[in-house]
Amino acid sequence: MDITKMIVGAWRLVHSIDITSGNKEYPFGDDAVGYIYYSDTGIMAVQISRKSRREPKGVSDVKHDYLAYFGRYEVDTEKQVVRHFVEGQLFPGEHAGVLERRYKFDGDLMSLKPVDGTNREILWRRVREESIAKAA
């Protein structure tokens, strides 16, 4: 199984959860929407949004409702991580220059867990042509 080829494509958010003291928290709500894209040329982009958003009163409202960044990526099969080299982001300085995510694949699902000591998981489902037609 060639992980560097498996990761390529568009993925739709299933959930983003943070498990603290055994409690599940959804940073962008349990109905969050988002996509992550990995190109075959080493470019990635991700956006996650709270589904129900209200008019923001300030920057802090947007930070709790929306995540977006893009850049290059590389897959380290030895350590089983994908590294995101952040080149641009919604809020400058919000994300470190390099973000490591431990990956795990299960059929059309890809789990990414930050390698930063937190207990978080972002779960993605591969976008297929038939799923695009159903969403339209």
CSV table of C-alpha atoms in Angstrom, one decimal:
chain,number,residue,atom,x,y,z
A,1,MET,CA,0.0,0.0,0.0
A,2,ASP,CA,1.6,3.3,-1.2
A,3,ILE,CA,0.5,5.9,1.3
A,4,THR,CA,1.9,8.7,-0.8
A,5,LYS,CA,-0.6,7.8,-3.5
A,6,MET,CA,-3.5,7.0,-1.1
A,7,ILE,CA,-3.5,10.5,0.5
A,8,VAL,CA,-3.8,12.3,-2.9
A,9,GLY,CA,-7.3,13.7,-3.5
A,10,ALA,CA,-10.1,15.5,-1.9
A,11,TRP,CA,-11.5,14.6,1.6
A,12,ARG,CA,-14.7,15.8,3.3
A,13,LEU,CA,-14.8,16.3,7.0
A,14,VAL,CA,-16.6,13.6,9.1
A,15,HIS,CA,-15.7,15.1,12.5
A,16,SER,CA,-13.1,17.1,14.4
A,17,ILE,CA,-13.0,16.0,18.0
A,18,ASP,CA,-10.9,16.8,21.1
A,19,ILE,CA,-11.1,14.3,23.9
A,20,THR,CA,-10.2,15.9,27.2
A,21,SER,CA,-10.6,13.9,30.4
A,22,GLY,CA,-12.8,11.4,28.6
A,23,ASN,CA,-15.2,14.0,27.3
A,24,LYS,CA,-15.6,14.6,23.6
A,25,GLU,CA,-15.6,18.2,22.5
A,26,TYR,CA,-16.2,19.5,19.0
A,27,PRO,CA,-14.2,22.6,18.4
A,28,PHE,CA,-16.3,23.6,15.3
A,29,GLY,CA,-19.5,21.9,16.4
A,30,ASP,CA,-20.7,18.4,15.9
A,31,ASP,CA,-22.0,19.4,12.5
A,32,ALA,CA,-18.8,21.1,11.2
A,33,VAL,CA,-18.1,21.1,7.5
A,34,GLY,CA,-14.8,21.1,5.7
A,35,TYR,CA,-12.4,19.7,3.1
A,36,ILE,CA,-8.8,18.9,2.9
A,37,TYR,CA,-7.0,18.4,-0.4
A,38,TYR,CA,-3.7,16.8,-1.2
A,39,SER,CA,-2.3,17.2,-4.8
A,40,ASP,CA,0.0,14.8,-6.5
A,41,THR,CA,2.5,17.6,-6.7
A,42,GLY,CA,2.9,18.1,-2.9
A,43,ILE,CA,0.4,20.9,-2.3
A,44,MET,CA,-2.3,20.8,0.3
A,45,ALA,CA,-5.1,23.0,1.6
A,46,VAL,CA,-7.6,22.7,4.4
A,47,GLN,CA,-10.7,24.5,5.5
A,48,ILE,CA,-13.0,23.7,8.4
A,49,SER,CA,-16.1,25.8,9.4
A,50,ARG,CA,-18.8,25.7,12.0
A,51,LYS,CA,-21.9,24.9,9.9
A,52,SER,CA,-24.1,27.4,11.7
A,53,ARG,CA,-22.3,30.7,11.7
A,54,ARG,CA,-23.5,34.1,12.7
A,55,GLU,CA,-22.1,37.5,11.8
A,56,PRO,CA,-18.8,37.8,13.6
A,57,LYS,CA,-18.4,40.6,16.1
A,58,GLY,CA,-14.6,40.4,16.0
A,59,VAL,CA,-11.6,38.3,15.1
A,60,SER,CA,-12.0,36.0,18.1
A,61,ASP,CA,-15.5,35.0,16.8
A,62,VAL,CA,-14.0,34.0,13.4
A,63,LYS,CA,-11.1,32.1,15.1
A,64,HIS,CA,-13.6,29.8,16.9
A,65,ASP,CA,-15.7,29.4,13.7
A,66,TYR,CA,-13.2,28.9,10.9
A,67,LEU,CA,-9.8,27.2,10.2
A,68,ALA,CA,-8.0,27.6,6.9
A,69,TYR,CA,-4.4,27.1,5.8
A,70,PHE,CA,-2.4,25.9,2.8
A,71,GLY,CA,1.1,25.0,1.8
A,72,ARG,CA,3.3,22.1,0.8
A,73,TYR,CA,3.2,18.6,2.4
A,74,GLU,CA,5.3,15.5,2.7
A,75,VAL,CA,4.5,12.0,3.8
A,76,ASP,CA,7.0,10.3,6.2
A,77,THR,CA,6.1,6.6,6.0
A,78,GLU,CA,8.7,5.6,8.5
A,79,LYS,CA,7.1,7.8,11.3
A,80,GLN,CA,3.6,7.4,9.8
A,81,VAL,CA,3.0,11.2,9.7
A,82,VAL,CA,2.1,13.7,7.1
A,83,ARG,CA,3.8,17.1,7.5
A,84,HIS,CA,2.0,20.3,6.5
A,85,PHE,CA,4.4,23.1,5.7
A,86,VAL,CA,2.2,26.1,6.3
A,87,GLU,CA,2.7,28.9,3.7
A,88,GLY,CA,-0.5,30.9,4.3
A,89,GLN,CA,-3.3,30.9,6.8
A,90,LEU,CA,-6.4,32.8,7.8
A,91,PHE,CA,-4.8,34.3,10.9
A,92,PRO,CA,-1.0,34.8,10.6
A,93,GLY,CA,0.9,33.1,13.4
A,94,GLU,CA,-2.1,30.9,14.4
A,95,HIS,CA,-0.4,27.7,13.1
A,96,ALA,CA,3.2,26.7,13.4
A,97,GLY,CA,5.3,26.6,10.2
A,98,VAL,CA,5.2,22.8,10.2
A,99,LEU,CA,2.3,20.7,11.5
A,100,GLU,CA,2.6,17.0,11.9
A,101,ARG,CA,-0.4,14.7,11.7
A,102,ARG,CA,-0.3,10.9,12.4
A,103,TYR,CA,-2.3,9.3,9.6
A,104,LYS,CA,-4.4,6.1,9.6
A,105,PHE,CA,-6.5,4.8,6.7
A,106,ASP,CA,-9.6,2.6,6.9
A,107,GLY,CA,-11.3,2.2,3.5
A,108,ASP,CA,-12.5,5.6,2.4
A,109,LEU,CA,-11.7,7.1,5.8
A,110,MET,CA,-8.5,8.9,6.8
A,111,SER,CA,-7.8,9.8,10.4
A,112,LEU,CA,-5.3,12.6,11.1
A,113,LYS,CA,-4.2,13.1,14.7
A,114,PRO,CA,-1.9,16.0,15.6
A,115,VAL,CA,1.5,15.0,17.0
A,116,ASP,CA,1.5,17.8,19.6
A,117,GLY,CA,0.5,16.0,22.8
A,118,THR,CA,-3.2,16.8,22.5
A,119,ASN,CA,-5.9,14.1,22.1
A,120,ARG,CA,-7.5,15.3,18.9
A,121,GLU,CA,-8.7,13.6,15.8
A,122,ILE,CA,-9.8,15.0,12.5
A,123,LEU,CA,-11.6,12.3,10.5
A,124,TRP,CA,-12.0,12.6,6.7
A,125,ARG,CA,-14.0,10.6,4.1
A,126,ARG,CA,-12.6,10.5,0.5
A,127,VAL,CA,-14.7,12.4,-2.0
A,128,ARG,CA,-15.8,10.3,-4.9
A,129,GLU,CA,-17.7,11.4,-8.0
A,130,GLU,CA,-20.9,9.7,-6.9
A,131,SER,CA,-20.7,11.5,-3.5
A,132,ILE,CA,-20.3,14.8,-5.3
A,133,ALA,CA,-23.5,14.1,-7.4
A,134,LYS,CA,-25.5,13.3,-4.2
A,135,ALA,CA,-24.4,16.6,-2.6
A,136,ALA,CA,-25.5,18.7,-5.5
